[in-house]
Amino acid sequence: MTTTQTSVVQDLGTLAHRLSHPAGARCVCEPPQVLADRPDGTVVRSGVIVAKAHAADTDHEALAARIALAAAPQLTGILLPPLSAPGQSLTAPDPSGGPQHPEPSEPPAPAPRPVTLWPLGAPVDPTDPGAAPWAEAAVLLARLHRTEPPFRLPAMRGPAKAARAVARMRAALPGDPAVLPVLAGWRALPAWARGEVPAPSRRAGFLCHGDLHLGQLVRHPAPDGPWLLIDVDDAGTGDPAWDLGRPAAWYASGLLAPEDWFAFLDAYRSAGGPAVPADADPWPELDVPARALTVQTAALALAKCAAEQRHPDEHEQLMIESCARIATLPPELAADHAS
């Protein structure tokens, strides 16, 4: 971890601790816990408070709209509500290394990255795949997609994230033939799925999460509250099929068991989700998002392998091989979806 990363983690821990621990009280808290530390977000927990520093290049206006969305009454019971609006500043950590309790008049130092604050939720248990809440996730998505956007929102960032993943892979492995299957799958996608043009208008007005996977669900209140969706950094309006694209891609590549996929799809349809027909073949709508998220997953896997100087594991290799198949499939489904 670099000095800058260490400082961000320390500052987030201090900020979360201040909110979770009464000022002036005797402190018996455990040290802050780092939940994630990536270029697109550093997340630190102290007590029942979670502090997140968003990416340095975050569009502040767009983030403000997305945080307001999570706080909107229309999304109660669907999205985890925030404890603060973006723009919260970080203060420098205590030189002694102990927790700080600032006076109310103490001005915070400006933060180089926007920070938001959230209540702690209980995440999906990665050690118990049989208990993965696929049906619950599907119902939340259906409710999200059926909700009328409460105000003007930016576009859902799913295609932009896919494009960023491909760019990251290219930068990590310039000229490496290992990237060719992934690039071939990428070029086979329509322009909207690569983030080059807006999504087709008939599919662009739905409220979307933008980055759905099981890591985006928590129980709140922890540990037994209802499941809620978290991480609205990519939320906005767009094609709701994108939110079904990752589980669809995993099912198509053999990573998601058929019984889990059908439980997810059936629950989504039963809840009135608009991304796929209620009683017809879902794949004309899912094909392009599933292909795009296959490419995104494979690109990130190759970039990670390059950084860690290792070969792809079995699951990563499956996604890379799926890209090669994508490039050879006929384009009819993509053409139908983009019409």
Tab-separated table of N, CA, C and O in Angstrom, residues 2 5 8 36-43 52-58 112-114 157 161 164 168 233 300 307:
chain	number	residue	atom	x	y	z
A	2	THR	N	0.600	2.194	-0.881
A	2	THR	CA	1.396	3.400	-0.953
A	2	THR	C	1.102	4.314	0.229
A	2	THR	O	0.122	4.126	0.961
A	5	GLN	N	-2.299	5.841	-0.205
A	5	GLN	CA	-3.360	4.899	0.136
A	5	GLN	C	-3.485	4.739	1.642
A	5	GLN	O	-4.579	4.709	2.196
A	8	VAL	N	-5.299	7.704	3.096
A	8	VAL	CA	-6.735	7.668	2.828
A	8	VAL	C	-7.424	6.689	3.774
A	8	VAL	O	-8.461	6.990	4.362
A	36	ALA	N	-12.422	-2.633	1.509
A	36	ALA	CA	-12.003	-2.637	0.099
A	36	ALA	C	-11.021	-1.498	-0.100
A	36	ALA	O	-11.136	-0.453	0.540
A	37	ASP	N	-10.060	-1.718	-0.968
A	37	ASP	CA	-9.092	-0.663	-1.294
A	37	ASP	C	-8.675	-0.821	-2.746
A	37	ASP	O	-7.734	-1.532	-3.069
A	38	ARG	N	-9.442	-0.178	-3.631
A	38	ARG	CA	-9.217	-0.243	-5.066
A	38	ARG	C	-9.156	1.175	-5.608
A	38	ARG	O	-9.610	2.119	-4.946
A	39	PRO	N	-8.640	1.355	-6.826
A	39	PRO	CA	-8.599	2.702	-7.396
A	39	PRO	C	-9.978	3.358	-7.495
A	39	PRO	O	-10.093	4.577	-7.396
A	40	ASP	N	-11.039	2.543	-7.679
A	40	ASP	CA	-12.368	3.123	-7.827
A	40	ASP	C	-13.097	3.277	-6.497
A	40	ASP	O	-14.240	3.746	-6.468
A	41	GLY	N	-12.470	2.902	-5.381
A	41	GLY	CA	-13.135	3.083	-4.108
A	41	GLY	C	-12.386	2.437	-2.961
A	41	GLY	O	-11.981	1.279	-3.049
A	42	THR	N	-12.191	3.200	-1.881
A	42	THR	CA	-11.603	2.683	-0.651
A	42	THR	C	-12.685	2.730	0.415
A	42	THR	O	-13.314	3.773	0.620
A	43	VAL	N	-12.919	1.600	1.081
A	43	VAL	CA	-14.028	1.478	2.022
A	43	VAL	C	-13.485	0.997	3.362
A	43	VAL	O	-12.792	-0.020	3.428
A	52	LYS	N	-16.614	5.651	2.688
A	52	LYS	CA	-16.112	5.305	1.358
A	52	LYS	C	-15.520	6.522	0.684
A	52	LYS	O	-16.181	7.562	0.560
A	53	ALA	N	-14.254	6.413	0.259
A	53	ALA	CA	-13.628	7.428	-0.582
A	53	ALA	C	-13.784	6.972	-2.034
A	53	ALA	O	-13.287	5.914	-2.416
A	54	HIS	N	-14.476	7.758	-2.822
A	54	HIS	CA	-14.733	7.410	-4.215
A	54	HIS	C	-13.514	7.741	-5.076
A	54	HIS	O	-12.558	8.368	-4.612
A	55	ALA	N	-13.546	7.317	-6.312
A	55	ALA	CA	-12.408	7.516	-7.213
A	55	ALA	C	-12.065	8.994	-7.346
A	55	ALA	O	-12.938	9.867	-7.275
A	56	ALA	N	-10.797	9.268	-7.558
A	56	ALA	CA	-10.334	10.654	-7.653
A	56	ALA	C	-10.962	11.385	-8.837
A	56	ALA	O	-11.144	12.604	-8.786
A	57	ASP	N	-11.299	10.649	-9.904
A	57	ASP	CA	-11.871	11.294	-11.087
A	57	ASP	C	-13.391	11.258	-11.097
A	57	ASP	O	-14.028	11.457	-12.128
A	58	THR	N	-14.005	11.024	-9.930
A	58	THR	CA	-15.455	10.966	-9.834
A	58	THR	C	-16.093	12.284	-10.258
A	58	THR	O	-15.630	13.369	-9.884
A	112	PRO	N	-9.156	15.019	-1.159
A	112	PRO	CA	-8.896	14.939	-2.591
A	112	PRO	C	-9.885	14.032	-3.303
A	112	PRO	O	-10.016	14.079	-4.505
A	113	ARG	N	-10.585	13.180	-2.544
A	113	ARG	CA	-11.589	12.286	-3.122
A	113	ARG	C	-12.899	12.478	-2.367
A	113	ARG	O	-12.904	12.617	-1.152
A	114	PRO	N	-14.030	12.495	-3.094
A	114	PRO	CA	-15.310	12.641	-2.376
A	114	PRO	C	-15.557	11.442	-1.484
A	114	PRO	O	-15.219	10.310	-1.814
A	157	ARG	N	-23.687	3.531	-15.750
A	157	ARG	CA	-22.300	3.492	-16.200
A	157	ARG	C	-21.797	2.099	-16.589
A	157	ARG	O	-20.594	1.907	-16.753
A	161	LYS	N	-17.986	1.201	-17.716
A	161	LYS	CA	-17.102	0.356	-16.903
A	161	LYS	C	-16.494	-0.767	-17.738
A	161	LYS	O	-15.337	-1.137	-17.542
A	164	ARG	N	-13.716	0.745	-19.653
A	164	ARG	CA	-12.563	1.009	-18.780
A	164	ARG	C	-11.792	-0.278	-18.488
A	164	ARG	O	-10.567	-0.275	-18.425
A	168	ARG	N	-7.916	-0.943	-19.348
A	168	ARG	CA	-6.975	-1.370	-18.300
A	168	ARG	C	-6.209	-2.613	-18.748
A	168	ARG	O	-4.992	-2.722	-18.524
A	233	ASP	N	-22.538	3.855	-7.303
A	233	ASP	CA	-21.590	4.622	-8.113
A	233	ASP	C	-21.871	4.541	-9.608
A	233	ASP	O	-21.485	5.444	-10.371
A	300	LEU	N	-10.701	-7.691	-16.946
A	300	LEU	CA	-10.218	-7.419	-15.592
A	300	LEU	C	-9.375	-8.573	-15.064
A	300	LEU	O	-8.386	-8.357	-14.358
A	307	ALA	N	-0.805	-7.905	-13.167
A	307	ALA	CA	-0.304	-7.205	-11.986
A	307	ALA	C	0.267	-8.170	-10.959
A	307	ALA	O	1.232	-7.853	-10.259
